[in-house]
Amino acid sequence: MRKIWRGVAFGVLALAALLYVGNTNYLAPARSGGPVLLAHRGIAQQFDTAGLTRDGCTATRMLPPTHGYLENTIASMQASFEAGADIVELDVHPTTDGQFAVFHDWTVDCRTDGRGVTREHSMADLRRLDLGYGYTADGGKTFPFRGKGIGLMPSLDEVLQRFPDRTFLINVKSNDPAEGTKLAAVLNALPPQRRATLLVYGGDNPIATLRAQAPDLKAMSRASLKTCLLRYLGTGWTGSAPDACRSMVVFVPINLAPWLWGWPNRFLARMEAVGSPVFVLGGYRGGEHSTGIDSKADIERLPAGYAGGVFTNEIEAIAAALKPRKPAAP
C-alpha cells in the first residue's frame, strides 16, 4: 500500500511539474515589440462614470475638456493614430439609405441637436446634425462644443477610405441578426487584405450571423468571449487554445488575467496561434460600463515587458507612457 501511495504522490508531483513548466512565464520565450494600443472611440471627451448605465447620456456628464476632439470623428481618429494608437475602435449603426453611420448612441438626442433613434435616419440627415450640441461639463450652464460639430458624423465607408491602411475595431451596437448580414455584405465587398485589418465585436446575434457570412473576419460577442475563456480555463493547461477561441477578438480584464494558463506570454502565443488578438481591459467590477487601461495605476498592473493589446479610453496619456516617441525627421 505504501508503494502505491508513493506512486500516486510521484505522479501528482510529476503532473504538477509538467503543468508548471508548460505554463510558467519564467521559461516562456520573450515576445518582441511593445504593446498594441487600441483607442476606444478615438480621442474622446471624458466623462464621470459613477452610476453610469448603458443608456446614460455621457455628453451631459462630461469632465472639463482638455482638448477639442469629439469621439467617432475623422479628426479624433487621425489624432489617435498620431498619438500612438495602433487600432481605433468605432461604433456603427445602419441608416435608412443603406449605409453605416459612425456614432455611439442608440438615439441622437443626447449629443446632437436632433431627435430620434439613430438608425431611423438617413446618412444625409445625420450629417446635418451638430455632434457637439449636447456636451456640457457644468450641468448645462455652458456648451463648449455647440456649433462645432456640424457635419462631422462620418459613414463607415468614409472612415475606411480616409484611412485605407489602418486597423479598426468595429462595434455593432444592436443585437439584431439582420445587422450582421448588412455589415457582412459591406465588409465582404472589400479586398481580402483590407478585411484582414478589421476586427468586429457586438451583440451575440449579429456577430453570429456575421461570422457565418464572413468567416475570415475576426469577430467577438459577449457569449463567444465567455465560451472561449471558460474553455481555456478548463483546457489551457494542455498548451493549446480551444477551437472556441479561434479567429476572434479576446478581451481580458486585467484583474482576471493572472488566472489564465500561461499568462501573459504563453497565453498570448496560444491565442495568436489560432488567429485571435488579445486586449487587456481595466479591472472588471461588474456593471455595464467598459473600463480600460487608463491610468498609471492600471499600467503598473501590466506584466513587465507586456507585448499584447491594450484597450484604453486615454490614448494620449497611455501611448506617451507605453510607447517612446520616434524622433522627428531632420
Coordinates of N, CA and C in Angstrom, one line a residue, residues 24-253:
T24 N 4.5 28.2 -17.0 CA 5.2 29.4 -16.3 C 5.8 30.3 -17.4
N25 N 5.8 31.6 -17.1 CA 6.4 32.5 -18.0 C 7.9 32.7 -17.7
Y26 N 8.4 32.1 -16.6 CA 9.8 32.2 -16.3 C 10.6 31.5 -17.4
L27 N 10.0 30.5 -18.1 CA 10.6 29.7 -19.1 C 10.1 30.0 -20.5
A28 N 9.1 31.0 -20.6 CA 8.5 31.3 -21.8 C 9.4 32.2 -22.7
P29 N 9.4 32.0 -24.0 CA 10.2 32.9 -24.9 C 9.7 34.3 -24.7
A30 N 10.6 35.3 -24.7 CA 10.2 36.7 -24.7 C 9.5 37.1 -26.0
R31 N 8.6 38.0 -25.9 CA 7.9 38.5 -27.1 C 8.5 39.8 -27.6
S32 N 8.7 39.9 -28.8 CA 9.3 41.1 -29.4 C 8.3 42.2 -29.5
G33 N 8.7 43.4 -29.6 CA 7.8 44.6 -29.8 C 7.2 45.0 -28.5
G34 N 6.5 46.1 -28.6 CA 5.8 46.7 -27.5 C 4.3 46.4 -27.5
P35 N 3.5 46.9 -26.6 CA 2.1 46.7 -26.6 C 1.4 47.3 -27.8
V36 N 0.3 46.7 -28.2 CA -0.6 47.2 -29.3 C -1.7 48.0 -28.7
L37 N -1.8 49.3 -29.0 CA -2.7 50.2 -28.3 C -4.0 50.4 -29.1
L38 N -5.1 50.1 -28.4 CA -6.4 50.3 -29.0 C -7.2 51.4 -28.4
A39 N -7.4 52.4 -29.2 CA -8.1 53.7 -28.7 C -9.6 53.5 -28.8
H40 N -10.3 53.4 -27.6 CA -11.7 53.3 -27.5 C -12.4 54.6 -27.9
R41 N -13.1 54.6 -29.0 CA -13.8 55.8 -29.6 C -12.8 56.8 -30.1
G42 N -11.6 56.5 -30.2 CA -10.6 57.5 -30.6 C -10.3 58.4 -29.4
I43 N -9.8 59.6 -29.7 CA -9.7 60.6 -28.7 C -11.0 61.2 -28.4
A44 N -11.5 61.1 -27.1 CA -12.9 61.5 -26.8 C -12.9 62.4 -25.6
Q45 N -14.0 63.1 -25.4 CA -14.2 63.8 -24.2 C -14.5 62.8 -23.1
Q46 N -13.8 62.9 -22.0 CA -14.0 62.0 -20.9 C -15.2 62.5 -20.0
F47 N -15.8 61.5 -19.3 CA -17.0 61.8 -18.5 C -17.0 61.0 -17.2
D48 N -17.8 61.5 -16.3 CA -18.0 60.8 -15.0 C -18.7 59.5 -15.2
T49 N -18.1 58.4 -14.7 CA -18.6 57.1 -14.9 C -19.4 56.6 -13.7
A50 N -19.4 57.3 -12.6 CA -20.1 56.9 -11.4 C -21.6 56.7 -11.7
G51 N -22.1 55.5 -11.5 CA -23.5 55.2 -11.6 C -24.0 55.2 -13.1
L52 N -23.0 55.2 -14.0 CA -23.4 55.3 -15.4 C -24.1 54.0 -15.9
T53 N -25.2 54.1 -16.6 CA -25.8 52.9 -17.1 C -25.6 52.8 -18.6
R54 N -26.0 51.7 -19.3 CA -25.7 51.5 -20.7 C -26.3 52.7 -21.5
D55 N -27.5 53.2 -21.2 CA -28.1 54.2 -22.0 C -27.9 55.6 -21.4
G56 N -27.0 55.8 -20.4 CA -26.8 57.1 -19.9 C -26.2 58.1 -20.9
C57 N -26.6 59.3 -20.7 CA -26.1 60.4 -21.6 C -24.7 60.9 -21.1
T58 N -23.7 60.4 -21.8 CA -22.3 60.8 -21.3 C -22.0 62.2 -21.7
A59 N -22.6 62.8 -22.7 CA -22.3 64.2 -23.0 C -22.6 65.2 -21.9
T60 N -23.7 64.9 -21.1 CA -24.1 65.7 -20.0 C -23.3 65.4 -18.8
R61 N -22.4 64.4 -18.8 CA -21.5 64.1 -17.7 C -20.1 64.4 -18.0
M62 N -19.9 65.2 -19.0 CA -18.5 65.5 -19.5 C -17.7 66.1 -18.4
L63 N -16.4 65.7 -18.3 CA -15.5 66.3 -17.4 C -14.9 67.6 -18.1
P64 N -14.4 68.6 -17.4 CA -13.9 69.8 -18.0 C -12.9 69.4 -19.2
P65 N -13.2 69.9 -20.4 CA -12.4 69.4 -21.5 C -10.9 69.9 -21.5
T66 N -10.1 69.0 -22.0 CA -8.6 69.3 -22.1 C -8.2 69.3 -23.6
H67 N -9.1 69.0 -24.5 CA -8.8 69.1 -25.9 C -10.1 69.3 -26.7
G68 N -10.0 69.5 -28.0 CA -11.2 69.9 -28.7 C -11.8 68.8 -29.6
Y69 N -11.4 67.5 -29.4 CA -11.9 66.4 -30.2 C -13.2 65.8 -29.7
L70 N -14.0 65.4 -30.7 CA -15.2 64.7 -30.4 C -15.1 63.2 -30.9
E71 N -15.5 62.3 -30.1 CA -15.4 60.9 -30.4 C -16.0 60.5 -31.7
N72 N -15.4 59.4 -32.3 CA -16.0 58.8 -33.5 C -16.0 59.8 -34.7
T73 N -15.1 60.7 -34.7 CA -15.0 61.6 -35.9 C -13.7 61.4 -36.5
I74 N -13.6 61.8 -37.8 CA -12.3 61.7 -38.6 C -11.2 62.3 -37.8
A75 N -11.4 63.5 -37.4 CA -10.3 64.3 -36.7 C -9.8 63.5 -35.4
S76 N -10.8 63.0 -34.7 CA -10.4 62.2 -33.5 C -9.6 61.0 -33.8
M77 N -10.0 60.3 -34.9 CA -9.3 59.1 -35.3 C -7.9 59.5 -35.7
Q78 N -7.7 60.5 -36.5 CA -6.4 60.9 -37.0 C -5.5 61.3 -35.8
A79 N -6.1 62.0 -34.9 CA -5.3 62.4 -33.7 C -4.9 61.2 -32.9
S80 N -5.8 60.2 -32.8 CA -5.4 59.0 -32.1 C -4.3 58.2 -32.7
F81 N -4.3 58.1 -34.0 CA -3.1 57.4 -34.7 C -1.9 58.2 -34.5
E82 N -2.0 59.5 -34.6 CA -0.8 60.4 -34.4 C -0.3 60.3 -33.0
A83 N -1.1 60.1 -32.0 CA -0.7 60.0 -30.6 C -0.1 58.6 -30.3
G84 N -0.3 57.6 -31.2 CA 0.4 56.3 -30.9 C -0.6 55.1 -31.0
A85 N -1.9 55.3 -31.3 CA -2.8 54.2 -31.4 C -2.4 53.3 -32.6
D86 N -2.5 52.0 -32.4 CA -2.4 51.1 -33.5 C -3.7 50.7 -34.1
I87 N -4.8 50.8 -33.3 CA -6.1 50.5 -33.7 C -7.1 51.5 -33.0
V88 N -8.1 51.8 -33.8 CA -9.1 52.7 -33.2 C -10.5 52.0 -33.2
E89 N -11.1 52.0 -32.1 CA -12.5 51.4 -32.0 C -13.5 52.4 -32.4
L90 N -14.5 52.0 -33.2 CA -15.6 52.9 -33.6 C -16.9 52.2 -33.5
D91 N -18.0 52.9 -33.4 CA -19.3 52.4 -33.3 C -20.1 52.6 -34.5
V92 N -21.0 51.7 -34.9 CA -21.7 51.8 -36.2 C -23.2 51.5 -36.0
H93 N -24.0 52.2 -36.8 CA -25.5 52.0 -36.8 C -25.9 52.0 -38.3
P94 N -26.7 51.0 -38.8 CA -27.2 51.1 -40.1 C -28.1 52.3 -40.3
T95 N -28.2 52.9 -41.5 CA -29.0 54.0 -41.8 C -30.1 53.6 -42.8
T96 N -31.1 54.5 -42.9 CA -32.2 54.1 -43.8 C -31.9 54.1 -45.3
D97 N -30.7 54.7 -45.6 CA -30.3 54.7 -47.0 C -29.1 53.7 -47.3
G98 N -29.0 52.6 -46.4 CA -28.2 51.5 -46.7 C -26.7 51.7 -46.3
Q99 N -26.4 52.7 -45.6 CA -25.0 52.9 -45.1 C -24.9 52.6 -43.6
F100 N -23.7 52.8 -43.1 CA -23.4 52.6 -41.7 C -22.9 54.0 -41.2
A101 N -23.6 54.5 -40.2 CA -23.1 55.8 -39.6 C -22.2 55.4 -38.4
V102 N -21.1 56.2 -38.3 CA -20.2 56.0 -37.2 C -20.6 57.0 -36.0
F103 N -21.2 56.4 -35.0 CA -21.8 57.1 -33.9 C -22.1 56.2 -32.8
H104 N -21.9 56.6 -31.6 CA -22.1 55.7 -30.4 C -23.5 55.4 -30.0
D105 N -24.3 56.5 -29.8 CA -25.6 56.4 -29.1 C -26.7 55.7 -29.9
W106 N -27.6 55.1 -29.2 CA -28.8 54.5 -29.8 C -29.7 55.6 -30.4
T107 N -29.8 56.7 -29.7 CA -30.5 57.8 -30.2 C -29.6 59.0 -30.4
V108 N -30.0 60.0 -31.2 CA -29.2 61.2 -31.4 C -29.5 62.3 -30.4
D109 N -30.5 62.1 -29.4 CA -31.0 63.1 -28.5 C -29.9 63.6 -27.6
C110 N -29.0 62.8 -27.1 CA -28.0 63.2 -26.1 C -27.0 64.1 -26.6
R111 N -26.3 63.8 -27.7 CA -25.1 64.6 -28.1 C -25.5 65.6 -29.1
T112 N -26.5 65.4 -29.9 CA -26.8 66.3 -31.0 C -28.0 67.2 -30.8
D113 N -28.3 68.0 -31.9 CA -29.5 68.8 -31.9 C -30.6 68.1 -32.6
G114 N -30.5 66.8 -32.8 CA -31.5 66.0 -33.5 C -32.3 65.2 -32.5
R115 N -33.3 64.5 -33.0 CA -34.2 63.7 -32.2 C -34.4 62.3 -32.9
G116 N -34.6 61.3 -32.1 CA -35.0 60.0 -32.6 C -33.9 59.0 -32.6
V117 N -34.3 57.7 -33.0 CA -33.3 56.6 -33.0 C -32.4 56.8 -34.2
T118 N -31.1 56.6 -33.9 CA -30.0 56.8 -34.9 C -30.3 56.1 -36.2
R119 N -30.7 54.8 -36.1 CA -30.8 54.0 -37.3 C -32.1 54.3 -38.1
E120 N -32.9 55.2 -37.6 CA -34.1 55.6 -38.3 C -33.9 56.9 -39.1
H121 N -32.7 57.3 -39.3 CA -32.3 58.4 -40.1 C -31.5 58.0 -41.3
S122 N -31.5 58.8 -42.3 CA -30.6 58.6 -43.4 C -29.2 59.2 -43.1
M123 N -28.2 58.7 -43.8 CA -26.9 59.3 -43.6 C -26.8 60.7 -43.9
A124 N -27.5 61.2 -44.9 CA -27.6 62.6 -45.2 C -28.1 63.4 -44.1
D125 N -29.2 62.9 -43.4 CA -29.8 63.6 -42.3 C -28.8 63.7 -41.1
L126 N -28.1 62.6 -40.9 CA -27.2 62.5 -39.7 C -26.0 63.5 -39.9
R127 N -25.6 63.7 -41.1 CA -24.5 64.6 -41.4 C -24.9 66.0 -41.1
R128 N -26.1 66.3 -41.1 CA -26.5 67.7 -40.8 C -26.5 68.1 -39.4
L129 N -26.4 67.0 -38.5 CA -26.5 67.3 -37.1 C -25.2 67.9 -36.5
D130 N -25.4 68.5 -35.4 CA -24.3 69.1 -34.6 C -23.8 68.1 -33.6
L131 N -22.7 67.4 -33.8 CA -22.3 66.4 -32.8 C -21.8 67.0 -31.5
G132 N -21.6 68.2 -31.4 CA -21.1 68.8 -30.2 C -22.2 69.5 -29.4
Y133 N -23.4 69.5 -29.8 CA -24.5 70.2 -29.3 C -24.8 70.0 -27.8
G134 N -24.8 68.7 -27.4 CA -25.2 68.4 -26.0 C -24.1 68.3 -25.0
Y135 N -22.9 68.6 -25.3 CA -21.8 68.4 -24.3 C -21.8 69.6 -23.3
T136 N -21.8 69.2 -22.1 CA -21.7 70.2 -21.0 C -21.0 69.6 -19.8
A137 N -20.1 70.4 -19.2 CA -19.4 70.0 -18.0 C -19.8 70.7 -16.7
D138 N -20.8 71.5 -16.9 CA -21.3 72.3 -15.7 C -22.8 72.3 -15.5
G139 N -23.4 71.1 -15.9 CA -24.8 71.0 -15.7 C -25.7 71.8 -16.6
G140 N -25.2 72.2 -17.8 CA -26.0 72.9 -18.7 C -25.8 74.4 -18.7
K141 N -24.9 74.9 -17.9 CA -24.7 76.3 -18.0 C -24.0 76.8 -19.2
T142 N -23.0 76.0 -19.7 CA -22.3 76.3 -20.9 C -22.2 75.0 -21.7
F143 N -22.1 75.2 -23.1 CA -21.9 74.1 -24.0 C -20.8 74.4 -24.9
P144 N -19.6 74.0 -24.5 CA -18.3 74.5 -25.2 C -18.2 74.0 -26.6
F145 N -18.9 72.9 -27.0 CA -18.7 72.4 -28.4 C -19.9 72.6 -29.3
R146 N -20.9 73.3 -28.8 CA -22.1 73.6 -29.5 C -21.8 74.4 -30.8
G147 N -22.2 74.0 -31.9 CA -21.9 74.7 -33.2 C -20.6 74.2 -33.8
K148 N -19.8 73.4 -33.1 CA -18.5 73.0 -33.7 C -18.5 71.6 -34.2
G149 N -19.7 70.9 -34.2 CA -19.7 69.5 -34.6 C -20.6 69.3 -35.8
I150 N -21.0 70.4 -36.5 CA -21.9 70.2 -37.6 C -21.2 69.5 -38.8
G151 N -21.9 68.5 -39.3 CA -21.3 67.8 -40.4 C -20.2 66.8 -40.1
L152 N -19.9 66.5 -38.9 CA -18.8 65.7 -38.5 C -19.0 64.2 -38.4
M153 N -20.3 63.8 -38.5 CA -20.6 62.4 -38.3 C -20.2 61.7 -39.6
P154 N -19.2 60.8 -39.6 CA -18.8 60.1 -40.8 C -19.6 58.8 -41.0
S155 N -19.5 58.3 -42.2 CA -20.0 57.0 -42.5 C -18.9 56.0 -42.4
L156 N -19.2 54.7 -42.3 CA -18.1 53.7 -42.2 C -17.3 53.7 -43.5
D157 N -18.0 53.8 -44.6 CA -17.2 53.9 -45.9 C -16.2 55.0 -45.9
E158 N -16.7 56.2 -45.4 CA -15.8 57.4 -45.4 C -14.6 57.1 -44.5
V159 N -14.8 56.5 -43.4 CA -13.6 56.2 -42.5 C -12.6 55.2 -43.2
L160 N -13.1 54.2 -43.8 CA -12.3 53.2 -44.4 C -11.5 53.8 -45.6
Q161 N -12.2 54.7 -46.3 CA -11.5 55.4 -47.4 C -10.4 56.4 -46.9
R162 N -10.8 57.1 -45.8 CA -9.8 58.1 -45.3 C -8.6 57.4 -44.7
F163 N -8.7 56.2 -44.1 CA -7.6 55.5 -43.5 C -7.5 54.1 -44.1
P164 N -7.0 54.0 -45.4 CA -7.0 52.8 -46.1 C -6.1 51.7 -45.5
D165 N -5.1 52.1 -44.8 CA -4.1 51.1 -44.3 C -4.2 50.9 -42.8
R166 N -5.2 51.5 -42.1 CA -5.3 51.5 -40.7 C -6.2 50.4 -40.2
T167 N -6.0 49.9 -38.9 CA -6.8 48.9 -38.4 C -7.9 49.5 -37.5
F168 N -9.1 48.9 -37.6 CA -10.2 49.4 -36.8 C -10.9 48.2 -36.1
L169 N -11.5 48.5 -35.0 CA -12.3 47.6 -34.3 C -13.7 48.1 -34.4
I170 N -14.6 47.4 -35.1 CA -16.0 47.9 -35.4 C -16.9 47.4 -34.3
N171 N -17.7 48.2 -33.6 CA -18.6 47.8 -32.6 C -20.0 47.9 -33.2
V172 N -20.7 46.7 -33.3 CA -22.1 46.7 -33.7 C -22.9 46.9 -32.5
K173 N -23.8 48.0 -32.5 CA -24.5 48.4 -31.3 C -25.8 47.8 -31.1
S174 N -26.3 46.9 -31.9 CA -27.6 46.2 -31.7 C -27.4 44.7 -31.4
N175 N -28.5 44.0 -31.2 CA -28.5 42.6 -31.2 C -29.4 42.0 -32.3
D176 N -29.5 42.7 -33.4 CA -30.3 42.4 -34.5 C -29.5 41.5 -35.5
P177 N -29.8 40.3 -35.7 CA -29.0 39.5 -36.7 C -29.0 40.1 -38.1
A178 N -30.0 40.8 -38.5 CA -30.0 41.5 -39.8 C -28.9 42.5 -39.9
E179 N -28.5 43.1 -38.8 CA -27.4 44.0 -38.9 C -26.1 43.3 -39.2
G180 N -25.9 42.0 -38.7 CA -24.8 41.2 -39.1 C -24.7 40.9 -40.6
T181 N -25.9 40.7 -41.1 CA -26.0 40.4 -42.6 C -25.6 41.7 -43.4
K182 N -26.1 42.8 -42.9 CA -25.7 44.1 -43.6 C -24.3 44.4 -43.6
L183 N -23.7 44.2 -42.4 CA -22.3 44.6 -42.2 C -21.4 43.5 -42.9
A184 N -21.8 42.3 -42.9 CA -21.0 41.3 -43.7 C -21.0 41.6 -45.2
A185 N -22.1 42.1 -45.7 CA -22.2 42.5 -47.1 C -21.2 43.6 -47.4
V186 N -21.2 44.6 -46.5 CA -20.2 45.7 -46.7 C -18.8 45.3 -46.7
L187 N -18.5 44.5 -45.7 CA -17.1 44.1 -45.5 C -16.6 43.1 -46.5
N188 N -17.5 42.2 -46.9 CA -17.2 41.2 -47.9 C -16.9 41.8 -49.3
A189 N -17.4 43.0 -49.5 CA -17.1 43.7 -50.7 C -15.7 44.3 -50.8
L190 N -15.0 44.4 -49.6 CA -13.7 44.9 -49.6 C -12.6 43.8 -50.0
P191 N -11.5 44.2 -50.5 CA -10.4 43.3 -50.8 C -10.0 42.5 -49.5
P192 N -9.6 41.2 -49.7 CA -9.2 40.4 -48.6 C -8.1 41.1 -47.7
Q193 N -7.2 41.8 -48.3 CA -6.1 42.4 -47.5 C -6.7 43.5 -46.6
R194 N -7.8 44.1 -47.1 CA -8.4 45.2 -46.2 C -9.2 44.6 -45.1
R195 N -9.9 43.5 -45.4 CA -10.7 42.8 -44.4 C -9.8 42.3 -43.3
A196 N -8.6 41.9 -43.6 CA -7.6 41.4 -42.6 C -7.2 42.5 -41.6
T197 N -7.5 43.7 -41.9 CA -7.1 44.8 -40.9 C -8.3 45.2 -40.1
L198 N -9.5 44.5 -40.2 CA -10.7 44.9 -39.5 C -11.1 43.9 -38.5
L199 N -11.5 44.3 -37.3 CA -12.0 43.5 -36.2 C -13.4 43.9 -35.9
V200 N -14.2 43.0 -35.4 CA -15.6 43.3 -35.1 C -16.0 42.7 -33.8
Y201 N -16.8 43.5 -33.0 CA -17.5 42.9 -31.8 C -18.8 43.5 -31.7
G202 N -19.7 42.9 -30.8 CA -21.0 43.4 -30.6 C -22.0 42.4 -30.1
G203 N -23.3 42.6 -30.4 CA -24.3 41.7 -29.9 C -24.2 40.2 -30.4
D204 N -24.6 39.3 -29.6 CA -24.5 37.9 -29.9 C -25.1 37.5 -31.2
N205 N -26.3 38.0 -31.5 CA -27.0 37.6 -32.7 C -26.3 38.2 -34.0
P206 N -26.0 39.5 -34.1 CA -25.4 39.9 -35.3 C -24.0 39.4 -35.5
I207 N -23.3 39.2 -34.4 CA -21.9 38.6 -34.6 C -22.0 37.2 -35.0
A208 N -22.9 36.4 -34.5 CA -23.1 35.0 -35.0 C -23.4 35.0 -36.5
T209 N -24.3 35.9 -36.9 CA -24.6 36.0 -38.3 C -23.4 36.4 -39.2
L210 N -22.7 37.4 -38.7 CA -21.5 37.9 -39.4 C -20.5 36.8 -39.6
R211 N -20.2 36.1 -38.5 CA -19.2 35.0 -38.5 C -19.6 34.0 -39.6
A212 N -20.9 33.7 -39.7 CA -21.3 32.7 -40.7 C -21.2 33.2 -42.1
Q213 N -21.4 34.5 -42.3 CA -21.4 35.0 -43.7 C -20.0 35.7 -44.1
A214 N -19.2 35.9 -43.1 CA -17.8 36.5 -43.4 C -16.8 35.7 -42.5
P215 N -16.6 34.5 -42.7 CA -15.8 33.6 -41.7 C -14.4 34.0 -41.6
D216 N -13.9 34.8 -42.5 CA -12.5 35.2 -42.4 C -12.3 36.4 -41.5
L217 N -13.3 37.1 -41.1 CA -13.2 38.2 -40.2 C -13.0 37.7 -38.7
K218 N -12.2 38.5 -38.0 CA -12.1 38.2 -36.5 C -13.2 38.9 -35.8
A219 N -14.1 38.2 -35.2 CA -15.3 38.8 -34.5 C -15.6 38.2 -33.2
M220 N -16.1 39.0 -32.3 CA -16.4 38.5 -30.9 C -17.7 39.1 -30.4
S221 N -18.4 38.3 -29.6 CA -19.6 38.8 -28.9 C -19.3 38.4 -27.4
R222 N -20.2 38.9 -26.5 CA -20.1 38.6 -25.1 C -20.1 37.1 -24.9
A223 N -21.1 36.4 -25.6 CA -21.3 35.0 -25.5 C -20.1 34.2 -26.0
S224 N -19.5 34.6 -27.1 CA -18.4 33.9 -27.7 C -17.1 34.1 -26.8
L225 N -17.0 35.3 -26.3 CA -15.8 35.5 -25.4 C -15.9 34.7 -24.1
K226 N -17.1 34.6 -23.5 CA -17.3 33.8 -22.3 C -17.0 32.4 -22.6
T227 N -17.5 31.9 -23.7 CA -17.2 30.5 -24.1 C -15.7 30.2 -24.2
C228 N -15.1 31.1 -25.0 CA -13.6 31.0 -25.2 C -12.9 30.9 -23.9
L229 N -13.1 31.9 -23.0 CA -12.3 31.9 -21.8 C -12.6 30.8 -20.8
L230 N -13.8 30.4 -20.7 CA -14.2 29.3 -19.8 C -13.6 28.0 -20.3
R231 N -13.6 27.8 -21.6 CA -13.0 26.5 -22.2 C -11.5 26.6 -22.0
Y232 N -10.9 27.8 -22.2 CA -9.5 27.9 -22.0 C -9.1 27.6 -20.5
L233 N -9.9 28.1 -19.6 CA -9.6 27.8 -18.2 C -9.6 26.3 -17.9
G234 N -10.5 25.6 -18.6 CA -10.6 24.1 -18.4 C -9.5 23.3 -19.2
T235 N -9.0 23.8 -20.3 CA -8.1 23.0 -21.1 C -6.8 23.7 -21.4
G236 N -6.6 25.0 -21.1 CA -5.4 25.7 -21.4 C -4.1 25.1 -20.9
W237 N -4.2 24.3 -19.8 CA -3.0 23.7 -19.2 C -2.4 22.8 -20.2
T238 N -3.1 22.3 -21.2 CA -2.5 21.4 -22.2 C -1.5 22.1 -23.2
G239 N -1.6 23.4 -23.2 CA -0.6 24.2 -24.0 C -1.2 24.7 -25.3
S240 N -2.6 24.5 -25.5 CA -3.2 25.0 -26.7 C -4.5 25.7 -26.4
A241 N -5.0 26.5 -27.4 CA -6.2 27.2 -27.2 C -7.4 26.4 -27.8
P242 N -8.5 26.4 -27.2 CA -9.7 25.6 -27.7 C -10.2 26.3 -29.0
D243 N -10.9 25.5 -29.8 CA -11.5 25.9 -31.1 C -12.4 27.1 -30.8
A244 N -13.0 27.2 -29.7 CA -13.9 28.3 -29.4 C -13.2 29.6 -29.4
C245 N -11.9 29.6 -29.3 CA -11.2 30.9 -29.3 C -10.6 31.3 -30.6
R246 N -10.9 30.5 -31.6 CA -10.3 30.7 -33.0 C -10.9 31.9 -33.7
S247 N -10.0 32.7 -34.3 CA -10.3 33.8 -35.2 C -11.3 34.7 -34.6
M248 N -11.0 35.3 -33.4 CA -11.9 36.2 -32.8 C -11.0 37.3 -32.1
V249 N -11.7 38.2 -31.4 CA -11.1 39.2 -30.6 C -11.2 38.8 -29.1
V250 N -10.1 38.8 -28.4 CA -10.2 38.3 -27.0 C -9.9 39.5 -26.0
F251 N -11.0 39.9 -25.2 CA -10.8 40.9 -24.2 C -10.6 40.2 -22.9
V252 N -9.6 40.7 -22.1 CA -9.2 40.1 -20.8 C -9.1 41.2 -19.8
P253 N -10.0 41.3 -18.8 CA -9.9 42.2 -17.7 C -8.6 42.0 -16.9

